[in-house]
Coordinates of C-alpha atoms in Angstrom, one line a residue:
X1 CA -34.5 3.0 25.0
X2 CA -33.1 5.8 22.9
X3 CA -29.8 5.2 21.2
X4 CA -26.8 7.2 22.4
X5 CA -25.0 9.7 20.2
X6 CA -21.7 9.1 18.4
X7 CA -18.9 8.3 20.8
X8 CA -16.3 11.0 20.0
X9 CA -13.0 12.0 21.5
X10 CA -14.8 14.6 23.5
X11 CA -17.1 12.0 25.0
X12 CA -14.1 10.1 26.4
X13 CA -13.1 13.1 28.7
X14 CA -22.3 1.6 30.8
X15 CA -23.9 -0.8 30.3
X16 CA -22.1 -4.1 30.7
X17 CA -23.1 -6.5 27.9
X18 CA -22.8 -10.2 28.2
X19 CA -21.4 -11.8 25.0
X20 CA -20.5 -14.9 26.9
X21 CA -23.7 -16.6 25.6
X22 CA -22.3 -16.1 22.1
X23 CA -19.2 -18.2 23.0
X24 CA -21.4 -21.0 24.4
X25 CA -23.3 -21.2 21.1
X26 CA -20.7 -20.9 18.5
X27 CA -17.2 -21.7 19.9
X28 CA -17.0 -25.5 19.4
X29 CA -13.2 -25.5 19.1
X30 CA -12.7 -23.3 22.2
X31 CA -10.9 -20.6 20.2
X32 CA -12.3 -18.1 22.7
X33 CA -10.7 -19.7 25.7
X34 CA -9.6 -16.4 27.1
X35 CA -13.3 -15.5 27.6
X36 CA -13.5 -18.1 30.4
X37 CA -10.7 -16.3 32.4
X38 CA -13.0 -13.5 33.6
X39 CA -16.7 -12.8 33.7
X40 CA -16.1 -9.2 32.6
X41 CA -15.7 -8.8 28.8
X42 CA -14.1 -5.4 29.4
X43 CA -11.3 -6.8 31.6
X44 CA -8.9 -6.6 28.6
X45 CA -8.3 -10.4 28.9
X46 CA -11.0 -11.3 26.3
X47 CA -9.5 -11.9 22.9
X48 CA -11.0 -9.6 20.2
X49 CA -13.1 -7.5 22.6
X50 CA -12.7 -3.7 23.0
X51 CA -14.8 -1.6 25.4
X52 CA -15.2 2.1 26.0
X53 CA -14.8 4.0 29.3
X54 CA -18.3 3.1 30.4
X55 CA -17.7 -0.7 30.0
X56 CA -19.7 -1.0 26.8
X57 CA -18.5 -3.4 24.1
X58 CA -17.7 -1.2 21.0
X59 CA -15.5 -3.6 19.0
X60 CA -15.5 -7.3 18.3
X61 CA -12.8 -8.7 16.0
X62 CA -13.2 -12.5 15.8
X63 CA -11.6 -13.5 12.5
X64 CA -10.4 -17.0 11.5
X65 CA -11.5 -18.7 14.7
X66 CA -13.6 -21.6 13.2
X67 CA -16.8 -20.2 14.9
X68 CA -19.9 -22.0 13.9
X69 CA -23.6 -21.0 14.6
X70 CA -25.8 -18.0 14.7
X71 CA -24.7 -14.4 15.5
X72 CA -28.2 -13.5 16.8
X73 CA -26.9 -12.9 20.3
X74 CA -24.6 -10.1 19.1
X75 CA -27.5 -8.0 17.8
X76 CA -28.1 -7.1 21.5
X77 CA -24.8 -5.2 21.6
X78 CA -26.2 -1.9 20.4
X79 CA -23.0 0.1 21.1
X80 CA -20.9 -1.9 18.5
X81 CA -19.0 0.3 16.1
X82 CA -16.8 -2.4 14.6
X83 CA -17.7 -6.0 14.0
X84 CA -15.4 -8.3 12.0
X85 CA -16.4 -12.0 11.8
X86 CA -14.4 -12.8 8.6
X87 CA -13.6 -16.4 7.7
X88 CA -15.8 -18.4 10.1
X89 CA -18.9 -20.6 9.6
X90 CA -21.4 -18.2 11.1
X91 CA -25.1 -17.7 10.1
X92 CA -28.1 -15.5 10.8
X93 CA -31.8 -16.2 10.7
X94 CA -33.6 -14.2 8.0
X95 CA -36.2 -13.1 10.7
X96 CA -33.5 -11.3 12.7
X97 CA -33.0 -7.6 12.0
X98 CA -29.7 -5.7 12.4
X99 CA -31.5 -2.4 13.1
X100 CA -30.2 -2.4 16.7
X101 CA -26.6 -1.7 15.5
X102 CA -27.3 1.9 14.9
X103 CA -23.8 2.9 16.1
X104 CA -22.1 0.5 13.6
X105 CA -19.5 1.9 11.3
X106 CA -17.5 -1.1 10.1
X107 CA -19.3 -4.4 9.4
X108 CA -17.3 -7.3 8.0
X109 CA -19.1 -10.6 7.6
X110 CA -17.3 -12.1 4.6
X111 CA -16.6 -15.8 4.0
X112 CA -19.2 -17.3 6.3
X113 CA -22.4 -19.3 5.8
X114 CA -25.1 -16.5 5.7
X115 CA -28.0 -17.4 3.5
X116 CA -31.4 -16.0 2.4
X117 CA -32.2 -12.5 1.4
X118 CA -30.1 -9.3 2.0
X119 CA -30.1 -8.8 5.9
X120 CA -33.0 -6.7 7.1
X121 CA -32.5 -3.6 9.1
X122 CA -29.4 -2.4 7.2
X123 CA -31.2 0.8 6.2
X124 CA -31.3 1.8 9.9
X125 CA -27.5 1.8 10.2
X126 CA -27.1 5.4 9.1
X127 CA -23.5 5.7 10.4
X128 CA -22.3 2.6 8.4
X129 CA -19.2 3.2 6.3
X130 CA -17.9 -0.3 5.4
X131 CA -20.2 -3.2 4.6
X132 CA -18.6 -6.6 3.4
X133 CA -21.0 -9.5 2.9
X134 CA -18.9 -11.2 0.2
X135 CA -18.3 -15.0 -0.1
X136 CA -21.5 -16.1 1.5
X137 CA -24.7 -17.7 0.1
X138 CA -27.1 -14.7 0.1
X139 CA -29.8 -14.7 -2.6
X140 CA -32.6 -12.5 -3.8
X141 CA -32.3 -8.9 -5.1
X142 CA -30.0 -6.2 -3.8
X143 CA -32.1 -3.6 -2.1
X144 CA -30.5 -0.5 -3.6
X145 CA -33.3 1.8 -2.3
X146 CA -32.4 0.7 1.3
X147 CA -28.7 1.3 0.6
X148 CA -29.5 4.8 -0.6
X149 CA -30.4 5.6 3.1
X150 CA -26.7 5.1 4.1
X151 CA -25.2 8.5 3.4
X152 CA -21.7 7.7 4.6
X153 CA -21.3 4.3 2.9
X154 CA -17.7 4.0 1.4
X155 CA -17.5 0.2 0.8
X156 CA -20.1 -2.3 -0.5
X157 CA -18.7 -5.8 -1.1
X158 CA -21.3 -8.4 -2.3
X159 CA -19.2 -10.6 -4.6
X160 CA -19.4 -14.4 -4.5
X161 CA -23.0 -14.8 -3.5
X162 CA -26.2 -15.7 -5.4
X163 CA -27.9 -12.3 -5.7
X164 CA -30.4 -12.1 -8.6
X165 CA -32.3 -9.4 -10.5
X166 CA -30.9 -6.1 -11.8
X167 CA -29.2 -3.1 -10.3
X168 CA -32.1 -0.6 -10.2
X169 CA -31.5 2.8 -11.9
X170 CA -30.1 5.5 -9.6
X171 CA -29.0 9.1 -9.9
X172 CA -25.3 9.8 -10.2
X173 CA -25.4 11.7 -6.9
X174 CA -27.0 8.8 -5.0
X175 CA -23.7 6.9 -4.4
X176 CA -21.3 9.9 -4.5
X177 CA -19.2 8.6 -1.5
X178 CA -19.0 5.0 -2.6
X179 CA -15.3 4.1 -3.2
X180 CA -15.2 0.3 -3.1
X181 CA -18.0 -1.6 -4.9
X182 CA -18.1 -5.3 -6.0
X183 CA -20.9 -7.5 -7.1
X184 CA -18.9 -10.0 -9.2
X185 CA -19.8 -13.7 -9.4
X186 CA -23.5 -13.4 -8.7
X187 CA -26.6 -14.0 -11.0
X188 CA -27.3 -10.4 -11.8
X189 CA -28.8 -9.3 -15.2
X190 CA -29.6 -6.1 -17.1
X191 CA -27.7 -2.9 -17.8
X192 CA -25.3 -1.5 -15.2
X193 CA -26.7 1.9 -14.0
X194 CA -24.7 5.0 -14.5
X195 CA -23.6 5.5 -10.9
X196 CA -21.8 2.2 -11.0
X197 CA -20.2 2.2 -14.4
X198 CA -17.1 4.1 -13.2
X199 CA -16.0 1.1 -11.2
X200 CA -13.6 -1.4 -12.8
X201 CA -14.6 -4.5 -14.9
X202 CA -13.5 -6.7 -11.9
X203 CA -16.5 -5.3 -9.9
X204 CA -19.0 -7.0 -12.3
X205 CA -17.4 -10.1 -13.8
X206 CA -19.1 -13.5 -13.4
X207 CA -22.6 -12.1 -14.0
X208 CA -23.2 -13.5 -17.5
X209 CA -26.5 -11.5 -18.1
X210 CA -25.1 -8.2 -17.0
X211 CA -24.1 -5.7 -19.7
X212 CA -23.1 -2.1 -20.3
X213 CA -20.1 -0.1 -19.1
X214 CA -17.5 -1.0 -17.9
X215 CA -18.2 -4.5 -19.3
X216 CA -17.2 -5.2 -22.9
X217 CA -20.6 -6.7 -23.7
X218 CA -23.1 -4.0 -24.8
X219 CA -26.8 -4.2 -24.2
X220 CA -28.0 -4.2 -27.8
X221 CA -29.5 -7.7 -27.5
X222 CA -31.3 -7.2 -24.2
X223 CA -35.1 -7.7 -24.4
X224 CA -37.6 -5.2 -23.0
X225 CA -38.3 -7.7 -20.2
X226 CA -34.7 -8.0 -19.0
X227 CA -33.8 -4.4 -19.6
X228 CA -36.3 -1.7 -18.6
X229 CA -34.2 0.8 -20.6
X230 CA -33.3 -1.0 -23.9
X231 CA -30.9 0.7 -26.3
X232 CA -32.5 1.4 -29.7
X233 CA -30.0 1.9 -32.5
X234 CA -31.6 4.0 -35.3
X235 CA -30.8 3.2 -38.9
X236 CA -27.6 4.8 -40.1
X237 CA -28.6 7.8 -42.4
X238 CA -27.3 7.9 -45.8
X239 CA -25.1 10.9 -46.5
X240 CA -22.2 11.9 -48.6
X241 CA -18.6 11.7 -47.4
X242 CA -17.3 14.9 -45.7
X243 CA -14.3 16.6 -47.1
X244 CA -11.0 16.7 -45.2
X245 CA -11.3 20.4 -44.5
X246 CA -14.7 20.0 -43.1
X247 CA -13.5 17.1 -40.8
X248 CA -10.5 19.2 -39.7
X249 CA -12.7 22.2 -38.9
X250 CA -15.1 20.0 -36.9
X251 CA -12.1 18.5 -35.0
X252 CA -10.7 21.9 -34.2
X253 CA -14.1 23.1 -33.0
X254 CA -14.6 20.0 -30.8
X255 CA -11.1 20.5 -29.2
X256 CA -11.8 24.1 -28.5
X257 CA -15.1 23.3 -26.9
X258 CA -13.4 20.6 -24.7
X259 CA -10.7 23.1 -23.6
X260 CA -13.3 25.7 -22.9
X261 CA -15.4 23.3 -20.8
X262 CA -12.4 22.2 -18.8
X263 CA -11.5 25.8 -18.1
X264 CA -15.1 26.5 -16.9
X265 CA -15.1 23.3 -14.8
X266 CA -11.8 24.3 -13.2
X267 CA -13.2 27.8 -12.3
X268 CA -16.4 26.2 -10.8
X269 CA -14.3 23.7 -8.8
X270 CA -12.2 26.5 -7.3
X271 CA -15.3 28.4 -6.4
X272 CA -16.9 25.4 -4.9
X273 CA -13.8 24.6 -2.9
X274 CA -13.6 28.2 -1.6
X275 CA -17.3 28.1 -0.7
X276 CA -16.8 24.7 1.1
X277 CA -13.9 26.1 3.2
X278 CA -16.0 29.2 4.1
X279 CA -18.9 26.9 5.1
X280 CA -16.6 24.8 7.3
X281 CA -15.3 27.9 9.1
X282 CA -18.9 29.0 9.7
X283 CA -19.9 25.6 11.1
X284 CA -16.9 25.5 13.4
X285 CA -17.9 28.9 14.7
X286 CA -21.5 27.9 15.3
X287 CA -20.8 24.5 16.8
X288 CA -18.2 25.8 19.2
X289 CA -19.7 26.2 22.7
X290 CA -17.3 29.0 23.6
X291 CA -17.6 30.9 20.3
X292 CA -14.1 30.6 19.0
X293 CA -13.1 32.7 16.0
X294 CA -10.7 30.6 14.0
X295 CA -8.2 31.9 11.5
X296 CA -5.0 30.6 10.1
X297 CA -1.7 32.2 11.0
X298 CA 1.3 30.4 9.4
X299 CA 1.1 26.8 10.6
X300 CA -1.2 27.4 13.5
X301 CA -4.9 27.8 14.0
X302 CA -5.6 30.7 16.4
X303 CA -8.7 30.3 18.5
X304 CA -8.7 32.3 21.8
X305 CA -6.0 34.3 23.4
X306 CA -4.8 31.3 25.4
X307 CA -5.7 28.6 22.9
X308 CA -4.1 27.5 19.6
X309 CA -3.7 24.5 17.4
X310 CA -0.3 24.2 15.8
X311 CA 0.2 22.0 12.7
X312 CA 3.5 20.6 11.6
X313 CA 4.9 19.1 8.3
X314 CA 2.8 16.3 6.9
X315 CA -0.4 17.2 8.8
X316 CA -3.6 17.4 6.8
X317 CA -5.3 20.6 7.9
X318 CA -8.0 20.3 10.5
X319 CA -9.3 22.3 13.5
X320 CA -9.8 21.3 17.1
X321 CA -13.5 21.0 16.5
X322 CA -12.8 18.5 13.7
X323 CA -10.7 16.5 16.1
X324 CA -13.0 16.5 19.1
X325 CA -16.0 15.5 17.0
X326 CA -14.2 12.5 15.4
X327 CA -14.8 8.9 16.5
X328 CA -12.3 7.8 19.2
X329 CA -11.3 4.6 20.9
X330 CA -9.3 4.7 24.1
X331 CA -6.0 2.7 23.7
X332 CA -4.8 3.0 27.3
X333 CA -3.7 5.2 30.2
X334 CA 0.0 5.9 31.0
X335 CA 2.2 8.2 32.9
X336 CA 1.8 10.9 30.3
X337 CA -2.0 10.7 30.2
X338 CA -4.7 9.0 28.2
X339 CA -4.1 7.8 24.6
X340 CA -6.8 7.5 21.9
X341 CA -7.1 6.2 18.4
X342 CA -9.1 8.7 16.5
X343 CA -10.7 8.3 13.0
X344 CA -11.1 11.6 11.3
X345 CA -14.1 12.2 9.0
X346 CA -11.9 11.8 5.9
X347 CA -10.9 8.3 7.1
X348 CA -7.4 9.1 8.4
X349 CA -6.3 7.5 11.6
X350 CA -4.2 9.4 14.2
X351 CA -3.2 8.9 17.8
X352 CA -4.1 11.6 20.3
X353 CA -2.5 11.9 23.7
X354 CA -4.3 13.9 26.3
X355 CA -1.6 15.1 28.7
X356 CA -2.1 15.5 32.4
X357 CA -0.3 18.0 34.7
X358 CA 2.2 20.0 32.8
X359 CA 4.2 23.2 32.8
X360 CA 2.7 26.5 31.8
X361 CA 1.8 26.8 28.1
X362 CA 4.4 29.4 27.4
X363 CA 7.2 27.2 28.8
X364 CA 6.4 24.2 26.6
X365 CA 5.6 25.9 23.2
X366 CA 9.3 26.1 22.2
X367 CA 9.9 22.5 23.2
X368 CA 6.8 21.3 21.3
X369 CA 8.0 23.1 18.2
X370 CA 11.4 21.4 18.5
X371 CA 9.7 18.0 18.9
X372 CA 7.3 18.7 16.0
X373 CA 10.2 19.6 13.7
X374 CA 11.9 16.2 14.2
X375 CA 11.6 14.0 11.1
X376 CA 13.3 10.6 11.0
X377 CA 12.2 7.1 9.8
X378 CA 12.8 5.7 13.3
X379 CA 10.8 8.4 15.2
X380 CA 7.0 8.7 15.5
X381 CA 6.3 12.2 14.1
X382 CA 4.4 14.7 16.2
X383 CA 1.9 16.1 13.5
X384 CA 0.1 18.7 15.5
X385 CA -0.8 19.8 19.0
X386 CA -3.6 21.8 20.6
X387 CA -2.8 23.8 23.8
X388 CA -5.0 25.8 26.1
X389 CA -4.8 26.9 29.7
X390 CA -6.1 23.6 30.9
X391 CA -5.7 21.2 28.0
X392 CA -2.9 19.7 25.9
X393 CA -3.6 17.3 23.1
X394 CA -0.7 15.8 21.1
X395 CA -1.5 14.3 17.6
X396 CA 0.8 11.6 16.2
X397 CA 0.8 9.2 13.3
X398 CA -1.0 5.9 13.9
X399 CA 1.2 2.9 13.5
X400 CA -0.9 -0.3 13.3
X401 CA 1.7 -3.1 13.9
X402 CA 1.9 -2.9 17.7
X403 CA 4.9 -2.3 20.1
X404 CA 8.1 -4.1 20.5
X405 CA 6.9 -5.0 24.0
X406 CA 3.8 -6.8 22.6
X407 CA 5.8 -8.6 19.9
X408 CA 8.3 -9.8 22.5
X409 CA 6.1 -10.7 25.4
X410 CA 2.5 -11.0 24.1
X411 CA 0.8 -14.3 23.8
X412 CA 3.7 -16.5 25.0
X413 CA 1.4 -19.6 24.9
X414 CA 0.5 -21.9 22.1
X415 CA -0.1 -20.4 18.7
X416 CA 2.4 -17.6 19.2
X417 CA 4.5 -16.7 16.1
X418 CA 8.2 -16.5 17.4
X419 CA 10.1 -13.3 16.7
X420 CA 13.3 -14.5 14.9
X421 CA 16.8 -13.2 15.5
X422 CA 17.1 -11.2 12.2
X423 CA 13.9 -9.2 13.0
X424 CA 15.0 -8.6 16.6
X425 CA 18.4 -7.3 15.4
X426 CA 16.6 -5.0 12.9
X427 CA 14.4 -3.6 15.6
X428 CA 17.4 -3.0 17.9
X429 CA 19.4 -1.2 15.1
X430 CA 16.4 0.9 14.1
X431 CA 15.6 2.0 17.7
X432 CA 19.3 2.8 18.2
X433 CA 19.4 4.9 15.1
X434 CA 16.3 6.8 16.1
X435 CA 17.6 7.5 19.6
X436 CA 21.0 8.5 18.2
X437 CA 19.3 11.0 15.9
X438 CA 17.3 12.4 18.8
X439 CA 20.4 12.9 20.9
X440 CA 22.2 14.9 18.1
X441 CA 19.2 17.0 16.9
X442 CA 18.5 20.5 18.1
X443 CA 22.0 21.1 19.5
X444 CA 21.8 17.8 21.6
X445 CA 19.4 19.3 24.1
X446 CA 16.7 16.6 23.8
X447 CA 16.5 13.3 25.5
X448 CA 13.6 10.8 25.5
X449 CA 13.2 10.5 29.3
X450 CA 10.8 7.5 29.4
X451 CA 12.3 4.9 27.0
X452 CA 10.7 1.4 27.3
X453 CA 9.9 -1.4 24.9
X454 CA 6.3 -0.2 24.9
X455 CA 7.4 3.1 23.5
X456 CA 9.0 1.4 20.5
X457 CA 6.3 0.8 17.9
X458 CA 6.5 -0.8 14.4
X459 CA 5.4 1.0 11.3
X460 CA 3.9 -0.4 8.1
X461 CA 7.4 -1.3 6.6
X462 CA 8.5 -3.1 9.7
X463 CA 10.8 -0.3 11.0
X464 CA 11.1 0.3 14.8
X465 CA 10.0 3.8 15.7
X466 CA 10.4 5.6 19.0
X467 CA 7.3 7.3 20.3
X468 CA 6.6 9.8 23.2
X469 CA 9.8 11.6 22.4
X470 CA 10.9 14.1 25.1
X471 CA 7.5 14.3 26.8
X472 CA 9.1 14.1 30.2
X473 CA 10.3 17.7 29.7
X474 CA 6.7 18.9 29.5
X475 CA 5.8 18.1 33.0
X476 CA 6.2 19.9 36.4
X477 CA 7.7 16.7 37.8
X478 CA 9.4 13.8 36.1
X479 CA 7.2 11.1 34.6
X480 CA 7.1 8.0 36.8
X481 CA 9.3 5.8 34.7
X482 CA 9.1 2.0 35.1
X483 CA 12.0 1.4 37.6
X484 CA 13.1 -1.6 35.5
X485 CA 14.4 0.9 32.9
X486 CA 15.5 3.6 35.3
X487 CA 19.2 4.4 35.5
X488 CA 20.9 3.9 38.9
X489 CA 21.5 7.6 39.4
X490 CA 17.7 8.3 39.2
X491 CA 16.6 5.5 41.6
X492 CA 16.9 7.5 44.8
X493 CA 16.4 11.1 43.5
X494 CA 13.3 13.1 44.5
X495 CA 13.6 15.2 41.4
X496 CA 14.7 13.0 38.5
X497 CA 13.9 15.7 35.9
X498 CA 16.9 17.8 36.9
X499 CA 19.2 14.8 37.0
X500 CA 18.0 13.2 33.7
X501 CA 20.4 13.1 30.9
X502 CA 21.0 11.4 27.6
X503 CA 23.1 8.8 29.4
X504 CA 19.9 7.7 31.2
X505 CA 18.4 7.0 27.8
X506 CA 21.4 4.9 27.0
X507 CA 20.8 2.8 30.2
X508 CA 17.2 2.3 29.3
X509 CA 18.2 1.2 25.8
X510 CA 20.5 -1.4 27.4
X511 CA 17.5 -2.8 29.3
X512 CA 15.6 -3.0 26.0
X513 CA 18.5 -4.9 24.4
X514 CA 18.3 -7.4 27.2
X515 CA 14.6 -7.8 26.6
X516 CA 15.3 -8.5 22.9
X517 CA 18.0 -11.1 23.8
X518 CA 16.2 -12.9 26.7
X519 CA 12.5 -12.5 25.9
X520 CA 12.0 -11.5 29.5
X521 CA 10.4 -8.3 30.8
X522 CA 12.3 -5.5 32.5
X523 CA 11.2 -7.3 35.8
X524 CA 11.5 -11.1 35.7
X525 CA 9.7 -13.6 37.8
X526 CA 9.5 -12.7 41.5
X527 CA 10.0 -8.9 40.6
X528 CA 13.7 -9.5 40.0
X529 CA 15.4 -6.8 37.9
X530 CA 16.3 -8.2 34.4
X531 CA 19.6 -6.5 34.6
X532 CA 20.5 -8.2 37.9
X533 CA 19.3 -11.6 36.6
X534 CA 21.5 -11.4 33.5
X535 CA 24.5 -10.2 35.5
X536 CA 24.0 -13.1 37.9
X537 CA 23.8 -15.7 35.1
X538 CA 26.9 -14.4 33.5
X539 CA 28.8 -14.2 36.8
X540 CA 27.9 -17.7 38.0
X541 CA 28.2 -19.7 34.8
X542 CA 27.4 -19.2 31.2
X543 CA 24.3 -21.2 30.1
X544 CA 21.7 -21.0 27.3
X545 CA 19.2 -19.7 29.8
X546 CA 20.3 -16.1 29.2
X547 CA 18.9 -16.2 25.6
X548 CA 15.3 -16.5 24.7
X549 CA 14.2 -20.1 24.1
X550 CA 12.7 -18.9 20.8
X551 CA 16.2 -18.1 19.6
X552 CA 17.5 -21.6 20.1
X553 CA 16.7 -22.5 16.5
X554 CA 19.1 -19.7 15.4
X555 CA 22.0 -21.6 17.1
X556 CA 24.5 -20.4 14.4
X557 CA 23.8 -16.8 15.4
X558 CA 24.9 -17.3 19.0
X559 CA 28.1 -15.4 18.6
X560 CA 26.1 -12.4 17.2
X561 CA 23.8 -12.7 20.3
X562 CA 26.9 -12.6 22.6
X563 CA 28.1 -9.5 20.8
X564 CA 24.8 -7.7 21.3
X565 CA 24.8 -8.8 24.9
X566 CA 28.2 -7.2 25.4
X567 CA 26.8 -4.0 23.8
X568 CA 23.9 -4.1 26.2
X569 CA 26.1 -4.4 29.2
X570 CA 28.2 -1.4 28.1
X571 CA 25.0 0.6 28.0
X572 CA 24.2 -0.6 31.6
X573 CA 27.4 0.8 33.2
X574 CA 26.7 2.0 36.7
X575 CA 28.6 5.3 36.2
X576 CA 26.9 7.5 33.5
X577 CA 30.2 8.7 32.1
X578 CA 31.2 5.1 31.4
X579 CA 28.2 4.5 29.0
X580 CA 28.8 5.1 25.3
X581 CA 27.0 7.7 23.2
X582 CA 24.0 6.4 21.3
X583 CA 25.8 7.1 18.0
X584 CA 28.5 4.6 19.1
X585 CA 25.9 2.1 20.2
X586 CA 24.2 2.3 16.8
X587 CA 27.5 1.8 15.0
X588 CA 28.3 -1.3 17.1
X589 CA 24.9 -2.8 16.4
X590 CA 25.2 -2.1 12.7
X591 CA 28.6 -3.9 12.8
X592 CA 26.9 -6.9 14.2
X593 CA 24.2 -6.7 11.5
X594 CA 26.4 -6.1 8.5
X595 CA 29.6 -7.9 9.3
X596 CA 28.7 -10.3 12.1
X597 CA 30.7 -12.5 14.5
X598 CA 30.7 -15.3 12.0
X599 CA 33.0 -13.3 9.8
X600 CA 35.5 -12.4 12.5
X601 CA 34.5 -8.8 13.3
X602 CA 33.3 -9.6 16.8
X603 CA 34.4 -12.9 18.4
X604 CA 34.0 -12.1 22.1
X605 CA 34.7 -15.0 24.4
X606 CA 32.2 -15.5 27.2
X607 CA 34.8 -14.4 29.8
X608 CA 35.1 -11.0 28.0
X609 CA 31.6 -10.0 29.0
X610 CA 31.8 -7.5 31.9
X611 CA 29.5 -8.8 34.7
X612 CA 29.6 -5.5 36.5
X613 CA 28.5 -3.5 33.5
X614 CA 31.6 -1.3 33.8
X615 CA 33.4 0.2 30.7
X616 CA 35.6 2.9 32.2
X617 CA 38.1 2.7 29.3
X618 CA 35.4 3.4 26.7
X619 CA 35.7 6.7 24.8
X620 CA 32.6 8.6 23.7
X621 CA 33.9 8.9 20.2
X622 CA 35.2 5.4 19.4
X623 CA 33.6 2.0 19.3
X624 CA 35.2 -0.6 21.6
X625 CA 37.6 -3.2 20.4
X626 CA 36.9 -6.6 22.0
X627 CA 40.0 -8.3 23.3
X628 CA 39.4 -11.6 21.5
X629 CA 39.2 -10.0 18.0

């Protein structure tokens, strides 16, 4: 059967593999227990398994699971693009070829029990970018000639094995794209070829018979047998000492030549860059089925009369063809449309949202430019968008640490890492700051419109960032918000778009604060509203049930939790005018963070908490003073 072409973002707009046999042969500790919950690996319940729209397994991430046995069964999954089996006890027979993985891009097999020669069939993986075979027991020679057939290879990690022989000579251009290379702690010998001597010393240490740059030991003592290209040092000729003037003249001449060469190289690089850009433009024009003519106008890429791609601050330049031809993975479908994680050809990761029904293009251009101009550490930045008569693609930063919803509610069984109080309070303050900034930016005309814990994502530094900002204003009708977050004034309206206000955002944020405090979803057991459940608990009798059981170990923080609960209930006032502005909410949460109940700033008694969520005496410009302070 012929192999399918690269799965791109365009392809997203099936075979059903059966990896269950893999579990039966390697999962002696039942780490893959979730695979028994469904016979369908693409049901999203299988840990570590990701499928495409056609129910084909494209990613397997099974790290640190104490898996033991052969991975031969996985070679049948010929649509795999990512396979990570790090830190297990897996093996593979030397007779088995990996040539069926012709779609593979990222292959991580480090720290297992693989033995024998270098895996066969690697040369057939022409799309491979990352290859990590480190910390195994491979032996034999490294097949450099086969690796030369991998034009996109960026990473080659082979350290901590038992490879022997030398690194065969290669031309400098052969491994031009290689960025990460390591063969340390093997049994290699001979001189390090020129294409590899630009890597650091740490890439070669632990091979006692290896010599040459960048290692300090030179190859003078290598025999003709161990080194096919021995270095012969001619006898030093006898000559008279040069005068100082002669030495100075030679030095000046050398420096002048170096400067001249650098100037020539700079000119050649500029010409080459210019030629490369011209070639890219020609390729885009040829590859475009509709014959676009692309030219840059300010911060936008013009294509056809009704089509354009607009780039904002911080966006590395690319065209719509670059975007549509990049590898893509569907993350999910929501009220806005379908969301994809896209890896650009330069290795950058972005999130692309493909919007559904929306207003006319001219009506949304101004709003998208307002959204694209927002820059705050607690907002996910819109980096670019592509709009046409029938299509709207929104390009955002990719944040890898998941959403607040997944951190609060995901994997509530054994093995879960609890989310401590300090971290939860930091997320609450960060989200409040981001929403307060949104409400005051662009003359206060923006609101989020669909604020949920799923739309609060965590960046690399652990900051809470609000995503999908103001997208509800792009659509002909309001986005169907989860009613668990919906303000009372929107519940029975046929056109919530016209009634939506920033006060509705404040209500949704109050629900998120309850999620942080209780660990429960916006709808509790039996489809009970979380807001009503909390109000009922407070009205009947105060018990520890209102707070998440994971917070019980932070018993000395209970007064801070009570203070945050009171702030949440102020946000949940039934009448919109009774809810505080987000700038006030942020200040109150910061007071809990920086001063704390334990130091007497807030000391609310349990009876002070309003069970009907009313705060009619609260000014929009001043924070409340609790009666017990």
